[in-house]
Coordinates of C-alpha atoms in Angstrom, one line a residue:
Chain N
X1 CA -60.3 -24.3 -44.2
X2 CA -59.1 -27.0 -46.0
X3 CA -61.2 -29.5 -48.0
X4 CA -60.6 -32.6 -45.8
X5 CA -62.1 -30.8 -42.7
X6 CA -65.2 -29.8 -44.7
X7 CA -65.6 -33.3 -46.1
X8 CA -65.2 -35.0 -42.9
X9 CA -67.9 -32.5 -41.4
X10 CA -70.2 -33.5 -44.3
X11 CA -69.6 -37.1 -43.8
X12 CA -70.2 -36.8 -40.2
X13 CA -73.4 -34.9 -40.7
X14 CA -74.6 -37.4 -43.5
X15 CA -73.7 -40.2 -41.4
X16 CA -76.0 -38.9 -38.5
X17 CA -78.9 -38.3 -40.7
X18 CA -78.4 -41.5 -42.9
X19 CA -81.6 -42.9 -41.2
X20 CA -83.5 -40.0 -43.1
X21 CA -82.0 -40.7 -46.4
X22 CA -84.9 -42.6 -48.3
X23 CA -83.0 -43.5 -51.4
X24 CA -80.3 -45.1 -49.4
X25 CA -82.7 -47.2 -47.4
X26 CA -84.1 -48.3 -50.5
X27 CA -80.9 -49.4 -51.8
X28 CA -80.1 -51.1 -48.7
X29 CA -83.3 -53.2 -49.0
X30 CA -82.8 -54.0 -52.7
X31 CA -80.3 -56.8 -53.7
X32 CA -77.3 -55.5 -55.5
X33 CA -75.7 -56.9 -58.5
X34 CA -72.7 -58.6 -56.8
X35 CA -71.9 -61.8 -58.6
X36 CA -71.2 -65.3 -57.2
X37 CA -74.3 -67.4 -56.7
X38 CA -72.1 -69.6 -54.3
X39 CA -72.8 -66.9 -51.7
X40 CA -76.5 -66.9 -52.2
X41 CA -77.5 -69.4 -49.7
X42 CA -75.1 -68.1 -47.0
X43 CA -75.1 -64.6 -47.5
X44 CA -78.8 -63.8 -47.1
X45 CA -77.9 -61.3 -44.3
X46 CA -78.4 -57.4 -44.4
X47 CA -74.7 -57.1 -43.9
X48 CA -74.1 -58.9 -47.0
X49 CA -76.5 -56.9 -49.0
X50 CA -75.2 -53.7 -47.4
X51 CA -71.9 -54.7 -48.2
X52 CA -72.8 -55.5 -52.0
X53 CA -74.8 -52.1 -52.1
X54 CA -71.9 -50.3 -50.9
X55 CA -69.5 -52.1 -53.1
X56 CA -71.5 -51.6 -56.1
X57 CA -72.2 -47.9 -55.4
X58 CA -68.6 -47.4 -54.7
X59 CA -67.5 -48.6 -58.1
X60 CA -70.4 -46.6 -59.8
X61 CA -69.4 -43.5 -57.9
X62 CA -65.8 -44.1 -58.8
X63 CA -66.8 -44.3 -62.6
X64 CA -68.7 -41.2 -62.3
X65 CA -65.8 -39.1 -60.4
X66 CA -63.4 -40.1 -63.1
X67 CA -65.7 -38.6 -65.6
X68 CA -66.6 -35.8 -63.5
X69 CA -65.5 -32.3 -65.0
X70 CA -66.2 -30.2 -61.9
X71 CA -63.0 -30.6 -59.9
X72 CA -64.7 -29.9 -56.6
X73 CA -67.6 -32.4 -56.9
X74 CA -64.9 -34.9 -58.3
X75 CA -63.2 -34.5 -54.9
X76 CA -66.2 -34.6 -53.0
X77 CA -67.1 -37.9 -54.9
X78 CA -63.6 -39.1 -54.3
X79 CA -63.9 -38.5 -50.6
X80 CA -67.2 -40.1 -50.6
X81 CA -65.6 -43.1 -52.2
X82 CA -62.8 -43.3 -49.7
X83 CA -65.5 -43.3 -46.8
X84 CA -67.3 -45.9 -48.4
X85 CA -64.1 -48.1 -48.7
X86 CA -63.0 -47.6 -45.3
X87 CA -66.6 -48.7 -44.2
X88 CA -66.3 -51.8 -46.4
X89 CA -62.8 -52.6 -45.0
X90 CA -64.5 -52.3 -41.6
X91 CA -66.9 -54.9 -42.6
X92 CA -64.9 -57.4 -44.0
X93 CA -63.6 -58.9 -40.8
X94 CA -67.2 -59.6 -40.0
X95 CA -67.5 -61.2 -43.4
X96 CA -64.5 -63.3 -42.6
X97 CA -66.1 -64.4 -39.5
X98 CA -69.3 -65.5 -41.1
X99 CA -67.2 -67.1 -43.9
X100 CA -65.9 -69.4 -41.3
X101 CA -69.0 -70.4 -39.6
X102 CA -70.1 -73.8 -40.4
X103 CA -73.6 -73.6 -41.8
X104 CA -75.2 -76.9 -43.0
X105 CA -75.7 -77.2 -46.8
X106 CA -72.2 -75.7 -47.4
X107 CA -69.5 -77.9 -48.5
X108 CA -65.9 -77.6 -47.2
X109 CA -64.6 -76.6 -50.5
X110 CA -67.2 -73.7 -50.7
X111 CA -66.2 -72.7 -47.3
X112 CA -62.5 -72.5 -48.4
X113 CA -63.5 -70.8 -51.3
X114 CA -65.4 -68.3 -49.4
X115 CA -62.5 -67.7 -47.3
X116 CA -60.4 -66.9 -50.3
X117 CA -62.9 -64.5 -51.4
X118 CA -63.1 -62.8 -48.3
X119 CA -59.3 -62.4 -48.2
X120 CA -59.4 -61.0 -51.7
X121 CA -62.2 -58.5 -50.8
X122 CA -59.9 -56.0 -49.2
X123 CA -57.7 -55.8 -52.3
X124 CA -60.8 -55.4 -54.6
X125 CA -61.9 -52.7 -52.3
X126 CA -58.6 -51.0 -52.4
X127 CA -58.4 -51.1 -56.1
X128 CA -61.6 -49.1 -56.5
X129 CA -60.1 -45.9 -58.1
X130 CA -60.9 -43.0 -55.9
X131 CA -58.3 -40.7 -57.6
X132 CA -56.2 -40.3 -54.3
X133 CA -52.8 -40.6 -56.2
X134 CA -53.3 -37.2 -57.9
X135 CA -56.0 -35.8 -55.7
X136 CA -54.0 -35.2 -52.8
X137 CA -51.9 -32.7 -54.7
X138 CA -54.9 -31.3 -56.3
X139 CA -57.2 -30.9 -53.6
X140 CA -54.6 -28.8 -51.9
X141 CA -54.8 -26.6 -55.0
X142 CA -58.5 -26.5 -55.1
X143 CA -58.9 -26.1 -51.6
X144 CA -59.9 -22.3 -52.0
X145 CA -62.4 -23.3 -54.8
X146 CA -63.6 -26.4 -52.8
X147 CA -64.3 -24.4 -49.7
X148 CA -66.1 -21.6 -51.6
X149 CA -68.4 -24.1 -52.9
X150 CA -69.2 -25.4 -49.6
X151 CA -70.0 -22.0 -48.2
X152 CA -73.5 -23.2 -46.9
X153 CA -71.6 -25.2 -44.4
X154 CA -70.6 -23.2 -41.3
X155 CA -66.9 -24.3 -40.3
X156 CA -65.9 -23.9 -36.8
X157 CA -62.1 -23.1 -36.8
X158 CA -61.6 -23.6 -33.1
X159 CA -61.8 -27.3 -33.1
X160 CA -59.3 -27.8 -35.6
X161 CA -57.0 -30.6 -35.7
X162 CA -59.4 -32.5 -33.5
X163 CA -60.0 -35.5 -35.7
X164 CA -61.6 -38.1 -33.7
X165 CA -61.8 -41.6 -35.2
X166 CA -65.7 -41.8 -35.3
X167 CA -65.7 -39.2 -37.7
X168 CA -63.7 -41.1 -40.3
X169 CA -61.5 -44.1 -40.8
X170 CA -58.0 -43.4 -41.5
X171 CA -56.5 -44.7 -44.9
X172 CA -53.2 -43.7 -45.7
X173 CA -54.0 -41.1 -48.3
X174 CA -56.1 -39.1 -45.7
X175 CA -53.2 -39.5 -43.2
X176 CA -50.9 -38.1 -45.7
X177 CA -53.4 -35.2 -46.3
X178 CA -53.7 -34.6 -42.7
X179 CA -50.0 -34.7 -42.2
X180 CA -49.6 -31.8 -44.8
X181 CA -52.4 -29.9 -43.4
X182 CA -50.9 -30.1 -39.8
X183 CA -47.5 -29.0 -41.3
X184 CA -49.2 -26.0 -43.0
X185 CA -51.0 -25.0 -40.0
X186 CA -47.7 -25.3 -38.0
X187 CA -46.0 -23.2 -40.3
X188 CA -48.6 -20.4 -40.2
X189 CA -48.8 -20.8 -36.4
X190 CA -44.9 -20.0 -36.1
X191 CA -46.0 -17.6 -38.5
X192 CA -43.0 -16.8 -40.8
X193 CA -44.9 -14.7 -43.0
X194 CA -46.8 -13.0 -40.0
X195 CA -43.4 -12.4 -38.4
X196 CA -42.3 -10.6 -41.4
X197 CA -45.5 -8.5 -41.4
X198 CA -44.9 -7.6 -38.0
X199 CA -41.3 -6.7 -38.5
X200 CA -42.4 -4.3 -41.1
X201 CA -45.2 -3.0 -39.1
X202 CA -42.5 -2.2 -36.2
X203 CA -40.2 -0.5 -38.8
X204 CA -43.1 1.6 -40.1
X205 CA -44.0 2.4 -36.5
X206 CA -40.7 3.5 -35.7
X207 CA -40.2 5.6 -38.7
X208 CA -43.5 7.3 -38.2
X209 CA -42.5 8.3 -34.7
X210 CA -39.2 9.5 -35.8
X211 CA -41.1 11.7 -38.6
X212 CA -43.7 12.8 -36.0
X213 CA -40.6 14.2 -33.7
X214 CA -38.7 15.8 -36.8
X215 CA -41.8 17.6 -37.8
X216 CA -42.4 18.7 -34.3
X217 CA -38.9 20.2 -34.1
X218 CA -39.4 22.1 -37.6
X219 CA -42.8 23.7 -36.5
X220 CA -41.2 26.5 -34.3
X221 CA -38.6 27.0 -37.0
X222 CA -41.1 27.5 -39.6
X223 CA -43.0 29.9 -37.5
X224 CA -39.8 31.8 -36.9
X225 CA -39.1 32.0 -40.5
X226 CA -42.7 33.2 -41.2
X227 CA -42.3 36.1 -38.8
X228 CA -39.0 37.1 -40.0
X229 CA -40.0 36.9 -43.8
X230 CA -43.1 39.0 -42.8
X231 CA -41.1 41.5 -41.2
X232 CA -38.6 41.6 -44.4
X233 CA -41.5 41.9 -46.8
X234 CA -42.9 44.9 -44.9
X235 CA -39.7 46.6 -45.0
X236 CA -39.1 46.0 -48.5
X237 CA -42.7 47.4 -49.4
X238 CA -41.9 50.3 -47.1
X239 CA -38.6 51.1 -49.0
X240 CA -40.1 50.6 -52.3
X241 CA -42.8 53.2 -51.6
X242 CA -40.3 55.8 -50.4
X243 CA -38.3 55.3 -53.2
X244 CA -41.0 55.5 -55.8
X245 CA -41.9 58.8 -54.1
X246 CA -38.5 60.2 -54.4
X247 CA -38.1 59.5 -57.8
X248 CA -41.4 60.8 -58.8
X249 CA -40.5 64.1 -57.0
X250 CA -37.2 64.2 -58.9
X251 CA -38.8 63.5 -62.1
X252 CA -42.2 65.0 -61.9
X253 CA -43.3 66.5 -65.4
X254 CA -44.2 69.8 -64.0
X255 CA -40.8 70.2 -62.4
X256 CA -39.4 69.1 -66.0
X257 CA -41.3 71.7 -67.9
X258 CA -40.5 74.5 -65.5
X259 CA -36.7 73.4 -65.7
X260 CA -37.0 73.5 -69.5
X261 CA -38.4 76.9 -69.5
X262 CA -36.0 78.5 -67.1
X263 CA -33.2 76.9 -69.3
X264 CA -34.8 78.6 -72.4
X265 CA -34.8 82.0 -70.4
X266 CA -31.3 81.7 -69.5
X267 CA -30.2 81.0 -73.1
X268 CA -32.2 83.9 -74.2
X269 CA -30.6 86.3 -71.7
X270 CA -27.1 84.9 -72.7
X271 CA -27.8 85.4 -76.3
X272 CA -28.9 88.8 -75.6
X273 CA -25.9 89.7 -73.7
X274 CA -23.7 88.3 -76.1
X275 CA -25.4 90.3 -78.8
X276 CA -25.0 93.3 -76.9
X277 CA -21.4 92.7 -76.0
X278 CA -20.5 91.9 -79.6
X279 CA -21.9 95.3 -80.7
Chain J
X1 CA -12.3 42.1 -60.5
X2 CA -8.8 42.0 -61.4
X3 CA -6.4 39.6 -59.7
X4 CA -4.6 41.3 -57.0
X5 CA -1.7 39.8 -54.9
X6 CA -3.0 38.9 -51.8
X7 CA 0.2 39.4 -50.1
X8 CA -0.3 43.0 -51.4
X9 CA -3.6 43.3 -49.8
X10 CA -2.5 42.0 -46.7
X11 CA 0.3 44.6 -46.4
X12 CA -2.0 47.3 -47.2
X13 CA -4.5 46.3 -44.7
X14 CA -1.7 46.2 -42.1
X15 CA -0.7 49.4 -42.6
X16 CA -4.4 50.7 -42.2
X17 CA -4.5 49.0 -38.8
X18 CA -1.3 50.0 -37.5
X19 CA -1.3 53.2 -35.6
X20 CA 1.4 55.5 -36.4
X21 CA 2.5 59.0 -36.4
X22 CA 0.5 60.0 -39.5
X23 CA -2.5 57.7 -38.5
X24 CA -4.3 58.3 -35.2
X25 CA -7.2 55.8 -35.6
X26 CA -7.1 52.5 -37.4
X27 CA -9.3 52.1 -40.4
X28 CA -11.1 48.8 -39.5
X29 CA -13.7 49.2 -42.3
X30 CA -11.4 49.3 -45.3
X31 CA -9.0 46.9 -43.7
X32 CA -11.5 44.2 -43.3
X33 CA -12.5 44.5 -46.7
X34 CA -8.8 44.1 -47.8
X35 CA -8.4 41.1 -45.2
X36 CA -11.4 39.4 -46.5
X37 CA -10.2 39.6 -50.3
X38 CA -6.8 38.3 -49.2
X39 CA -8.2 35.4 -47.5
X40 CA -10.5 34.5 -50.2
X41 CA -7.5 34.5 -52.8
X42 CA -5.5 32.5 -50.3
X43 CA -8.1 29.9 -49.8
X44 CA -8.5 29.5 -53.7
X45 CA -4.7 29.0 -54.0
X46 CA -4.9 26.4 -51.3
X47 CA -2.5 28.4 -49.0
X48 CA -4.3 27.4 -45.8
X49 CA -1.9 28.9 -43.4
X50 CA -2.0 32.3 -44.7
X51 CA -5.7 32.1 -45.2
X52 CA -6.1 31.2 -41.7
X53 CA -4.3 34.0 -40.6
X54 CA -6.3 36.5 -42.8
X55 CA -9.6 35.2 -41.6
X56 CA -8.4 35.9 -38.1
X57 CA -7.5 39.3 -38.7
X58 CA -10.7 40.0 -40.5
X59 CA -12.7 38.8 -37.8
X60 CA -10.6 40.8 -35.4
X61 CA -11.5 43.9 -37.3
X62 CA -15.3 43.1 -37.3
X63 CA -15.0 42.7 -33.6
X64 CA -13.6 46.2 -33.6
X65 CA -16.4 47.6 -35.4
X66 CA -18.7 45.8 -33.2
X67 CA -19.9 43.3 -35.9
X68 CA -19.8 40.1 -34.0
X69 CA -21.9 38.1 -36.4
X70 CA -19.4 38.6 -39.3
X71 CA -16.4 38.0 -36.8
X72 CA -17.9 34.9 -35.7
X73 CA -18.3 33.7 -39.4
X74 CA -14.6 34.3 -40.1
X75 CA -13.5 32.7 -37.0
X76 CA -15.5 29.5 -38.0
X77 CA -13.6 29.4 -41.4
X78 CA -10.5 29.8 -39.6
X79 CA -11.3 27.0 -37.3
X80 CA -12.0 24.5 -40.3
X81 CA -8.8 25.7 -41.8
X82 CA -6.7 25.3 -38.8
X83 CA -8.3 21.7 -38.6
X84 CA -6.7 21.0 -42.0
X85 CA -3.5 22.3 -40.7
X86 CA -3.8 20.0 -37.7
X87 CA -3.6 22.9 -35.3
X88 CA -6.0 21.3 -32.9
X89 CA -5.5 23.8 -30.0
X90 CA -6.4 26.7 -32.4
X91 CA -9.2 24.7 -33.7
X92 CA -10.5 24.7 -30.1
X93 CA -9.9 28.4 -29.5
X94 CA -11.5 29.5 -32.8
X95 CA -14.8 27.7 -32.2
X96 CA -14.9 28.5 -28.6
X97 CA -14.7 32.3 -29.6
X98 CA -17.0 31.8 -32.4
X99 CA -19.7 30.5 -30.3
X100 CA -19.0 33.4 -27.7
X101 CA -19.5 35.9 -30.4
X102 CA -22.9 34.2 -31.7
X103 CA -24.0 34.3 -28.0
X104 CA -23.2 37.9 -28.0
X105 CA -25.5 38.4 -31.0
X106 CA -28.2 36.7 -28.9
X107 CA -28.3 33.7 -31.1
X108 CA -28.2 30.4 -29.4
X109 CA -28.6 28.0 -32.2
X110 CA -25.5 29.2 -34.1
X111 CA -23.5 29.4 -30.9
X112 CA -24.1 25.6 -30.3
X113 CA -23.7 24.8 -33.7
X114 CA -20.2 26.3 -33.7
X115 CA -19.4 24.3 -30.6
X116 CA -20.7 21.2 -32.1
X117 CA -18.8 21.6 -35.4
X118 CA -15.5 22.0 -33.3
X119 CA -16.3 19.0 -31.2
X120 CA -16.9 16.9 -34.3
X121 CA -13.7 18.0 -35.7
X122 CA -11.9 17.3 -32.4
X123 CA -13.7 14.0 -31.7
X124 CA -11.1 11.8 -33.2
X125 CA -7.9 13.8 -31.8
X126 CA -8.9 15.0 -28.3
X127 CA -12.1 13.4 -27.3
X128 CA -11.9 14.9 -23.9
X129 CA -12.4 18.4 -25.2
X130 CA -14.8 17.1 -27.8
X131 CA -17.0 16.1 -25.0
X132 CA -16.6 19.3 -23.0
X133 CA -17.7 21.1 -26.1
X134 CA -20.7 18.8 -26.7
X135 CA -21.8 19.3 -23.2
X136 CA -21.6 23.2 -23.3
X137 CA -23.4 23.1 -26.8
X138 CA -26.1 21.1 -25.1
X139 CA -26.5 23.6 -22.1
X140 CA -26.7 26.4 -24.4
X141 CA -29.6 25.1 -26.1
X142 CA -31.2 23.8 -23.0
X143 CA -31.1 27.4 -21.5
X144 CA -32.5 28.7 -24.7
X145 CA -35.3 26.0 -24.2
X146 CA -34.6 24.4 -27.6
X147 CA -33.9 20.9 -26.3
X148 CA -35.1 19.4 -29.6
X149 CA -32.3 20.5 -31.5
X150 CA -29.8 19.1 -28.9
X151 CA -30.8 15.5 -29.7
X152 CA -28.2 15.1 -32.4
X153 CA -25.5 16.5 -30.0
X154 CA -26.3 14.0 -27.4
X155 CA -26.1 11.1 -29.9
X156 CA -22.7 12.3 -31.1
X157 CA -21.7 12.8 -27.6
X158 CA -22.9 9.3 -26.6
X159 CA -20.8 7.9 -29.4
X160 CA -17.8 9.8 -28.3
X161 CA -18.3 8.3 -24.8
X162 CA -19.0 4.6 -26.0
X163 CA -15.7 5.0 -27.9
X164 CA -13.8 6.1 -25.0
X165 CA -15.6 3.0 -23.3
X166 CA -16.7 5.3 -20.5
X167 CA -19.9 3.6 -20.1
X168 CA -21.2 5.0 -16.9
X169 CA -21.0 8.6 -18.4
X170 CA -22.7 7.3 -21.5
X171 CA -25.6 5.9 -19.7
X172 CA -25.8 9.1 -17.6
X173 CA -25.8 11.1 -20.9
X174 CA -28.5 9.1 -22.1
X175 CA -30.5 9.7 -19.1
X176 CA -30.0 13.3 -19.7
X177 CA -31.1 12.9 -23.2
X178 CA -34.2 11.3 -21.7
X179 CA -34.9 14.3 -19.6
X180 CA -34.4 16.6 -22.6
X181 CA -37.0 14.5 -24.6
X182 CA -39.3 14.7 -21.7
X183 CA -39.3 18.5 -21.9
X184 CA -40.1 18.5 -25.3
X185 CA -42.5 15.8 -25.1
X186 CA -40.7 13.6 -27.5
X187 CA -41.9 10.3 -26.2
X188 CA -40.4 8.0 -28.6
X189 CA -36.9 9.3 -28.2
X190 CA -37.3 9.4 -24.3
X191 CA -38.1 5.7 -24.4
X192 CA -35.3 5.0 -26.8
X193 CA -32.8 6.9 -24.7
X194 CA -34.1 4.9 -21.4
X195 CA -33.7 1.6 -23.1
X196 CA -30.1 2.8 -24.3
X197 CA -29.1 3.5 -20.8
X198 CA -30.3 0.3 -19.4
X199 CA -28.4 -1.5 -22.3
X200 CA -25.2 0.2 -21.5
X201 CA -25.4 -0.7 -18.0
X202 CA -26.0 -4.2 -18.8
X203 CA -23.0 -4.2 -21.0
X204 CA -21.0 -3.3 -18.3
X205 CA -22.4 -6.2 -16.6
X206 CA -23.7 -4.1 -13.8
X207 CA -27.2 -5.9 -13.3
X208 CA -28.0 -3.7 -10.0
X209 CA -27.5 -0.5 -11.8
X210 CA -29.4 -1.8 -14.8
X211 CA -32.4 -2.7 -12.4
X212 CA -32.2 0.6 -10.7
X213 CA -32.3 2.6 -13.8
X214 CA -35.3 0.5 -14.9
X215 CA -37.2 1.2 -11.8
X216 CA -36.4 4.9 -11.9
X217 CA -37.5 4.8 -15.7
X218 CA -40.7 3.1 -14.9
X219 CA -41.9 6.0 -12.8
X220 CA -42.8 7.6 -16.4
X221 CA -45.9 6.2 -17.5
X222 CA -44.9 6.7 -21.2
X223 CA -41.8 4.4 -20.8
X224 CA -43.8 1.8 -18.7
X225 CA -46.3 1.2 -21.4
X226 CA -44.1 1.7 -24.4
X227 CA -42.5 -1.1 -26.5
X228 CA -39.2 -0.1 -25.3
X229 CA -40.2 -0.6 -21.7
X230 CA -41.6 -4.0 -22.2
X231 CA -38.6 -4.9 -24.0
X232 CA -36.5 -3.8 -21.3
X233 CA -38.4 -5.7 -18.6
X234 CA -38.1 -8.8 -20.6
X235 CA -34.3 -8.4 -20.9
X236 CA -34.1 -7.9 -17.1
X237 CA -36.3 -10.8 -16.6
X238 CA -34.1 -13.0 -19.0
X239 CA -31.0 -11.7 -17.0
X240 CA -32.4 -12.9 -13.7
X241 CA -33.3 -16.2 -15.0
X242 CA -29.8 -16.5 -16.4
X243 CA -31.1 -17.4 -20.0
X244 CA -28.5 -16.4 -22.6
X245 CA -30.6 -17.5 -25.6
X246 CA -33.4 -15.5 -24.6
X247 CA -31.2 -12.6 -24.2
X248 CA -29.8 -12.9 -27.7
X249 CA -33.4 -13.3 -29.2
X250 CA -34.4 -10.1 -27.4
X251 CA -31.7 -8.2 -28.7
X252 CA -32.6 -9.2 -32.3
X253 CA -36.1 -8.0 -31.6
X254 CA -37.3 -4.9 -33.6
X255 CA -37.3 -2.5 -30.4
X256 CA -33.6 -2.7 -29.9
X257 CA -32.9 -2.7 -33.7
X258 CA -34.4 0.8 -33.9
X259 CA -31.9 2.3 -31.6
X260 CA -28.6 4.1 -32.6
X261 CA -26.2 1.9 -34.3
X262 CA -23.6 2.2 -31.5
X263 CA -26.0 0.9 -29.0
X264 CA -27.2 -2.1 -31.1
X265 CA -23.5 -3.0 -31.2
X266 CA -23.3 -3.1 -27.6
X267 CA -26.8 -4.9 -27.7
X268 CA -25.5 -7.8 -30.2
X269 CA -22.6 -8.3 -27.8
X270 CA -24.8 -9.0 -24.7
X271 CA -24.8 -11.1 -22.7
X272 CA -21.4 -10.0 -21.3
X273 CA -19.9 -11.9 -18.5
X274 CA -21.5 -14.8 -16.4
X275 CA -25.1 -15.0 -15.8
X276 CA -24.8 -17.6 -13.2
X277 CA -22.8 -15.3 -10.9
X278 CA -25.9 -12.9 -10.9
X279 CA -28.3 -15.5 -9.8
X280 CA -26.1 -16.9 -7.1
X281 CA -25.6 -13.3 -5.6
X282 CA -29.4 -13.0 -5.8
X283 CA -29.7 -16.2 -3.9
X284 CA -27.4 -15.2 -1.1
X285 CA -29.2 -11.9 -0.6
X286 CA -32.5 -13.9 -0.2
X287 CA -31.1 -16.1 2.3
X288 CA -30.0 -13.1 4.3
X289 CA -33.4 -11.7 4.0
X290 CA -34.9 -14.7 5.3
X291 CA -32.5 -14.8 8.2
X292 CA -33.4 -11.2 9.1
X293 CA -37.0 -11.8 9.2
X294 CA -36.7 -14.7 11.6

């Protein structure tokens, strides 16, 4: 979920519940610090006051934002400033119309001056720093951290991309941001990364199936080897036992002693015969 | 072992086997030992011709003393030597005889292995014979119920067929492969064989045959619900619509890339021929059908 999405939703919600915002209402009813007493007679309208208040608050917030260390809140504040600026720009044409109205007690020069002031207003509004120049790049990087800080807001991903104009006024910064967002989304939807993953999975599946078949092929072979080797082992054991028995019989100690005794007897007899014959 | 002149050994062995006035029965046992020795010596000195003859004679002696296994082994060695000498008829004879001897022993696997070895050696020179050998080898294995071992043989035989450009034969062999795979429940190989057959038919631009093949194979549930089945139905649909780009895209997909390389080569060359002619034929047929109905 990108920051702009979250922010627009926050804005929408805030706007909806603006009338419950006590602080804001108080602000609206208190006259702001906007200069130029030339306006004082003419501009005693709530629109003027609102304008003044919004303008001053925008300037104030921009100052705070530039001082803000926490990036996420800086982003939020910048977005708020942008929203305010958009609203102010909206009101400029109204002021323009009011400026052109002929009200008694106002000289022609004043009228012209007022007109000029009104025309200068948009520039002044735009010049309020809202950190958009660097913010676009940075917010894209911070989107992860920003979205994690807004976890209490539930985001609805199915209505992505449906930014109706009632949610916010388009400035070129927001347009640019939105374009970037849509491009990113398109890339994800065509899924170059997802495609790679899918292809890898297909290869894995194929390999796994082939391995499965190979193992199935080898199971009966292994069984055959098992039987044959068992038979060979039994034969070998058998042979070994018989061999041991034979050797044992041939070389048993009892037979050996008898052999030696018989040999001695024969030698004795031979010696006796030799003696007899010699004599 | 002292180095004995192999020629002398051969002469001695000959004398043992020849019947003469003084000798009433041939002494095969000692003769075979001498022949084996001589053959090994000849092989070591790279005298292929003489080695081959020695192996042949040794094998005959083994046959005489009814040792078919050893006889077959010697014939195989003689066969590979004959291949080096380029005597292809002898190669064929030797390997066939070796296979028969193995079958006598009752061992089907070595019998088909011998035929397969001969076929591979002959594949370049005499592909017809090679195919016959492959078929016989597959038959031996199937009789013995060992179809799983036959997959490699089917693959090699299909390769030879495709090299010979006998595509209908190749396709029917692939279907036989599928049947063998079915017997041993190798579903993956079966589906791959069927997909290969459909591709071969499409390569010959025989769309009707390909469709028929697909319909036949769809009777088998395993194929119908497999990746390969889905891929082939997409391919046939693309053919019907005449969408060459779609066909190319499908041929690059993973289901086809996991087949054997010679089939992938064919797939990459699709679509062959003119796709619109297929559609025109279909349209005509439809018109006829309508007439028949009215």
